PDB file of C-alpha atoms in Angstrom:
ATOM      1  CA  HIS A  82       0.000   0.000   0.000  1.00  0.00           C
ATOM      2  CA  ALA A  83       1.005   3.608  -0.446  1.00  0.00           C
ATOM      3  CA  ASP A  84      -0.408   6.538   1.524  1.00  0.00           C
ATOM      4  CA  ILE A  85       0.146  10.282   1.366  1.00  0.00           C
ATOM      5  CA  PRO A  86      -0.487  12.679   4.254  1.00  0.00           C
ATOM      6  CA  LEU A  87      -3.400  15.085   3.824  1.00  0.00           C
ATOM      7  CA  SER A  88      -3.112  17.095   7.034  1.00  0.00           C
ATOM      8  CA  PHE A  89      -1.144  17.349  10.278  1.00  0.00           C
ATOM      9  CA  SER A  90      -2.663  18.711  13.494  1.00  0.00           C
ATOM     10  CA  PRO A  91      -0.410  19.322  16.509  1.00  0.00           C
ATOM     11  CA  THR A  92      -1.737  17.951  19.792  1.00  0.00           C
ATOM     12  CA  GLN A  93       0.019  20.559  21.955  1.00  0.00           C
ATOM     13  CA  GLU A  94      -2.364  23.254  23.187  1.00  0.00           C
ATOM     14  CA  GLY A  95      -1.622  26.559  21.455  1.00  0.00           C
ATOM     15  CA  ALA A  96       0.903  25.029  19.028  1.00  0.00           C
ATOM     16  CA  ASP A  97       1.655  26.672  15.704  1.00  0.00           C
ATOM     17  CA  THR A  98      -0.306  25.326  12.764  1.00  0.00           C
ATOM     18  CA  PRO A  99       2.053  23.849  10.174  1.00  0.00           C
ATOM     19  CA  ASP A 100       2.252  25.419   6.728  1.00  0.00           C
ATOM     20  CA  SER A 101       2.607  22.139   4.859  1.00  0.00           C
ATOM     21  CA  ILE A 102       3.101  18.395   5.152  1.00  0.00           C
ATOM     22  CA  SER A 103       4.624  16.088   2.569  1.00  0.00           C
ATOM     23  CA  GLY A 104       5.890  12.535   2.433  1.00  0.00           C
ATOM     24  CA  ALA A 105       4.504   9.018   2.203  1.00  0.00           C
ATOM     25  CA  ARG A 106       3.939   5.708   3.965  1.00  0.00           C
ATOM     26  CA  LEU A 107       4.779   2.519   2.075  1.00  0.00           C
ATOM     27  CA  GLY A 108       3.690  -0.866   3.358  1.00  0.00           C
ATOM     28  CA  LEU A 109       4.033  -4.481   2.367  1.00  0.00           C
ATOM     29  CA  SER A 110       2.136  -7.549   3.491  1.00  0.00           C
ATOM     30  CA  LEU A 111       1.815 -11.008   2.061  1.00  0.00           C
ATOM     31  CA  PHE A 112      -1.582 -11.912   0.671  1.00  0.00           C
ATOM     32  CA  VAL A 113      -1.776 -15.099   2.770  1.00  0.00           C
ATOM     33  CA  LEU A 114      -0.712 -13.477   6.068  1.00  0.00           C
ATOM     34  CA  PRO A 115      -2.566 -10.684   7.843  1.00  0.00           C
ATOM     35  CA  LEU A 116       0.681  -9.067   9.115  1.00  0.00           C
ATOM     36  CA  GLY A 117       2.725  -6.422   7.340  1.00  0.00           C
ATOM     37  CA  ILE A 118       5.471  -3.839   7.729  1.00  0.00           C
ATOM     38  CA  ALA A 119       5.470  -0.172   6.780  1.00  0.00           C
ATOM     39  CA  TYR A 120       7.901   2.728   6.637  1.00  0.00           C
ATOM     40  CA  GLU A 121       6.871   6.356   6.606  1.00  0.00           C
ATOM     41  CA  SER A 122       8.658   9.624   6.197  1.00  0.00           C
ATOM     42  CA  TYR A 123       6.838  12.938   6.626  1.00  0.00           C
ATOM     43  CA  GLU A 124       8.147  16.505   6.549  1.00  0.00           C
ATOM     44  CA  VAL A 125       6.119  19.123   8.403  1.00  0.00           C
ATOM     45  CA  SER A 126       7.093  22.754   7.716  1.00  0.00           C
ATOM     46  CA  TYR A 127       6.431  25.788   9.917  1.00  0.00           C
ATOM     47  CA  SER A 128       6.964  29.467   9.197  1.00  0.00           C
ATOM     48  CA  SER A 129       6.785  32.441  11.546  1.00  0.00           C
ATOM     49  CA  ASP A 130       7.959  36.050  11.525  1.00  0.00           C
ATOM     50  CA  SER A 131      11.368  35.057  12.906  1.00  0.00           C
ATOM     51  CA  VAL A 132      11.984  31.344  12.156  1.00  0.00           C
ATOM     52  CA  ASP A 133      11.304  28.838   9.367  1.00  0.00           C
ATOM     53  CA  SER A 134      11.577  25.252  10.592  1.00  0.00           C
ATOM     54  CA  LYS A 135      10.953  21.710   9.456  1.00  0.00           C
ATOM     55  CA  ASP A 136      10.371  18.492  11.406  1.00  0.00           C
ATOM     56  CA  THR A 137      11.088  15.169   9.678  1.00  0.00           C
ATOM     57  CA  TYR A 138       9.278  12.081  10.953  1.00  0.00           C
ATOM     58  CA  GLN A 139      10.750   8.650  10.140  1.00  0.00           C
ATOM     59  CA  ILE A 140       8.805   5.729  11.585  1.00  0.00           C
ATOM     60  CA  ALA A 141       8.867   1.964  11.006  1.00  0.00           C
ATOM     61  CA  SER A 142       5.625   0.124  11.796  1.00  0.00           C
ATOM     62  CA  VAL A 143       4.015  -3.285  11.902  1.00  0.00           C
ATOM     63  CA  PHE A 144       0.342  -3.669  11.065  1.00  0.00           C
ATOM     64  CA  VAL A 145      -2.369  -6.274  10.884  1.00  0.00           C
ATOM     65  CA  ASN A 146      -5.060  -6.522   8.210  1.00  0.00           C
ATOM     66  CA  LEU A 147      -8.275  -7.490   9.979  1.00  0.00           C
ATOM     67  CA  PRO A 148     -10.436 -10.169   8.332  1.00  0.00           C
ATOM     68  CA  VAL A 149     -13.614  -8.114   7.948  1.00  0.00           C
ATOM     69  CA  PRO A 150     -15.947  -8.742   5.001  1.00  0.00           C
ATOM     70  CA  VAL A 151     -16.753  -5.950   2.500  1.00  0.00           C
ATOM     71  CA  ILE A 152     -14.291  -3.376   3.925  1.00  0.00           C
ATOM     72  CA  ASN A 153     -10.549  -3.494   4.595  1.00  0.00           C
ATOM     73  CA  ILE A 154      -9.336  -2.479   8.040  1.00  0.00           C
ATOM     74  CA  ALA A 155      -5.693  -2.297   9.104  1.00  0.00           C
ATOM     75  CA  LEU A 156      -4.302  -1.402  12.525  1.00  0.00           C
ATOM     76  CA  GLY A 157      -0.643  -0.601  13.119  1.00  0.00           C
ATOM     77  CA  ALA A 158       1.931   0.609  15.612  1.00  0.00           C
ATOM     78  CA  GLY A 159       5.485   1.781  15.175  1.00  0.00           C
ATOM     79  CA  ALA A 160       8.459   3.678  16.523  1.00  0.00           C
ATOM     80  CA  GLY A 161      11.025   6.028  15.089  1.00  0.00           C
ATOM     81  CA  MET A 162      12.575   9.473  15.296  1.00  0.00           C
ATOM     82  CA  VAL A 163      11.674  13.093  14.673  1.00  0.00           C
ATOM     83  CA  THR A 164      14.485  15.412  13.602  1.00  0.00           C
ATOM     84  CA  GLY A 165      14.185  19.159  13.484  1.00  0.00           C
ATOM     85  CA  GLU A 166      16.023  21.939  11.738  1.00  0.00           C
ATOM     86  CA  GLY A 167      15.381  25.592  11.211  1.00  0.00           C
ATOM     87  CA  GLU A 168      16.627  28.886   9.935  1.00  0.00           C
ATOM     88  CA  LYS A 169      16.129  32.361  11.312  1.00  0.00           C
ATOM     89  CA  LYS A 170      15.260  35.198   8.941  1.00  0.00           C
ATOM     90  CA  ASP A 171      18.875  36.430   9.260  1.00  0.00           C
ATOM     91  CA  ASN A 172      20.023  33.022   7.822  1.00  0.00           C
ATOM     92  CA  THR A 173      21.276  31.699  11.179  1.00  0.00           C
ATOM     93  CA  GLN A 174      20.957  27.903  11.134  1.00  0.00           C
ATOM     94  CA  LEU A 175      19.125  26.292  14.058  1.00  0.00           C
ATOM     95  CA  THR A 176      19.413  22.705  15.210  1.00  0.00           C
ATOM     96  CA  ALA A 177      17.268  20.510  17.430  1.00  0.00           C
ATOM     97  CA  ASP A 178      18.007  17.253  19.202  1.00  0.00           C
ATOM     98  CA  ASP A 179      16.331  14.177  17.756  1.00  0.00           C
ATOM     99  CA  SER A 180      13.136  13.115  19.486  1.00  0.00           C
ATOM    100  CA  ALA A 181      11.931   9.539  19.948  1.00  0.00           C
ATOM    101  CA  ALA A 182       8.452   8.948  18.526  1.00  0.00           C
ATOM    102  CA  THR A 183       5.769   6.275  18.687  1.00  0.00           C
ATOM    103  CA  SER A 184       2.899   5.933  16.278  1.00  0.00           C
ATOM    104  CA  PHE A 185      -0.488   4.223  16.111  1.00  0.00           C
ATOM    105  CA  PHE A 186      -2.611   4.161  12.961  1.00  0.00           C
ATOM    106  CA  ALA A 187      -5.786   2.746  11.494  1.00  0.00           C
ATOM    107  CA  THR A 188      -6.914   2.606   7.878  1.00  0.00           C
ATOM    108  CA  LEU A 189     -10.359   1.950   6.472  1.00  0.00           C
ATOM    109  CA  GLY A 190     -10.544   0.857   2.853  1.00  0.00           C
ATOM    110  CA  TYR A 191     -13.088  -0.065   0.249  1.00  0.00           C
ATOM    111  CA  PRO A 192     -12.255  -2.622  -2.463  1.00  0.00           C
ATOM    112  CA  ILE A 193     -12.806  -1.212  -5.960  1.00  0.00           C
ATOM    113  CA  LEU A 194     -11.579  -4.276  -7.851  1.00  0.00           C
ATOM    114  CA  PRO A 195     -10.610  -7.744  -6.611  1.00  0.00           C
ATOM    115  CA  LEU A 196      -7.000  -6.705  -5.971  1.00  0.00           C
ATOM    116  CA  PHE A 197      -7.317  -2.917  -5.382  1.00  0.00           C
ATOM    117  CA  ASP A 198      -8.688  -0.747  -2.615  1.00  0.00           C
ATOM    118  CA  VAL A 199      -8.793   2.938  -1.761  1.00  0.00           C
ATOM    119  CA  HIS A 200      -8.527   3.905   1.875  1.00  0.00           C
ATOM    120  CA  VAL A 201      -8.275   6.708   4.390  1.00  0.00           C
ATOM    121  CA  GLY A 202      -6.146   6.580   7.496  1.00  0.00           C
ATOM    122  CA  TYR A 203      -5.826   8.269  10.843  1.00  0.00           C
ATOM    123  CA  GLN A 204      -2.540   8.272  12.741  1.00  0.00           C
ATOM    124  CA  VAL A 205      -1.485   9.480  16.184  1.00  0.00           C
ATOM    125  CA  VAL A 206       2.199  10.345  16.677  1.00  0.00           C
ATOM    126  CA  ASN A 207       3.573  10.862  20.195  1.00  0.00           C
ATOM    127  CA  ALA A 208       7.030  12.410  20.554  1.00  0.00           C
ATOM    128  CA  ASN A 209       9.195  14.197  23.103  1.00  0.00           C
ATOM    129  CA  LYS A 210       9.556  17.985  23.040  1.00  0.00           C
ATOM    130  CA  MET A 211      12.215  19.452  20.778  1.00  0.00           C
ATOM    131  CA  GLU A 212      14.295  22.557  21.427  1.00  0.00           C
ATOM    132  CA  GLY A 213      15.600  24.590  18.502  1.00  0.00           C
ATOM    133  CA  LYS A 214      18.991  26.072  19.391  1.00  0.00           C
ATOM    134  CA  ASN A 215      21.207  28.623  17.664  1.00  0.00           C
ATOM    135  CA  PRO A 216      24.956  27.958  17.052  1.00  0.00           C
ATOM    136  CA  SER A 217      25.908  29.486  20.412  1.00  0.00           C
ATOM    137  CA  GLY A 218      23.540  27.101  22.238  1.00  0.00           C
ATOM    138  CA  GLY A 219      20.783  29.617  22.983  1.00  0.00           C
ATOM    139  CA  LEU A 220      17.164  28.468  22.872  1.00  0.00           C
ATOM    140  CA  GLU A 221      15.225  29.838  19.875  1.00  0.00           C
ATOM    141  CA  TYR A 222      12.036  27.763  20.018  1.00  0.00           C
ATOM    142  CA  GLU A 223      10.491  24.806  21.802  1.00  0.00           C
ATOM    143  CA  ARG A 224       7.934  22.553  20.162  1.00  0.00           C
ATOM    144  CA  ASP A 225       6.146  19.310  20.894  1.00  0.00           C
ATOM    145  CA  PRO A 226       6.149  17.449  17.538  1.00  0.00           C
ATOM    146  CA  SER A 227       3.271  15.176  18.604  1.00  0.00           C
ATOM    147  CA  GLY A 228       0.210  15.301  16.395  1.00  0.00           C
ATOM    148  CA  THR A 229      -2.383  13.542  14.309  1.00  0.00           C
ATOM    149  CA  VAL A 230      -2.163  12.818  10.593  1.00  0.00           C
ATOM    150  CA  TRP A 231      -4.966  12.102   8.099  1.00  0.00           C
ATOM    151  CA  THR A 232      -3.865  10.052   5.095  1.00  0.00           C
ATOM    152  CA  ALA A 233      -5.299   8.709   1.853  1.00  0.00           C
ATOM    153  CA  GLY A 234      -3.972   5.820  -0.143  1.00  0.00           C
ATOM    154  CA  ILE A 235      -4.320   2.791  -2.335  1.00  0.00           C
ATOM    155  CA  LYS A 236      -3.558  -0.885  -1.824  1.00  0.00           C
ATOM    156  CA  ILE A 237      -2.696  -3.297  -4.600  1.00  0.00           C
ATOM    157  CA  GLY A 238      -2.782  -7.035  -4.010  1.00  0.00           C
ATOM    158  CA  PHE A 239      -0.657  -9.495  -5.930  1.00  0.00           C
TER     159      PHE A 239
END
């Protein structure tokens, strides 16, 4: 299966709304087994009056395809890292320590042909807070990269 992110909503109260999200989740499961593996990489970009920053999510997951008639349901969990980087408007580069992340997702799909389905997904990502620091070590921003992601995708069986 292949999914693309449609939206990212931070879970931290009062957090900045991201300007954009891009990336994909790719998964593979054998037709005879209900278990599969997936890898996802998302980039979430933020822009403010003083700092432009980007968080990159890289998560490996395992999932199970539930044996439900008529619809396709998959549930998954994974772990990975969130890395952050930024740049102030005066071109000063900012760095952030990597943050451990866990992820839980569910997809709901509808078969359109015997071996194809279209689906939507909902994912919850929990991560530790990140601190953006300037080259001298001063704190420029602090952000909790936890959030929820809506996805859309297709699955092809073979």
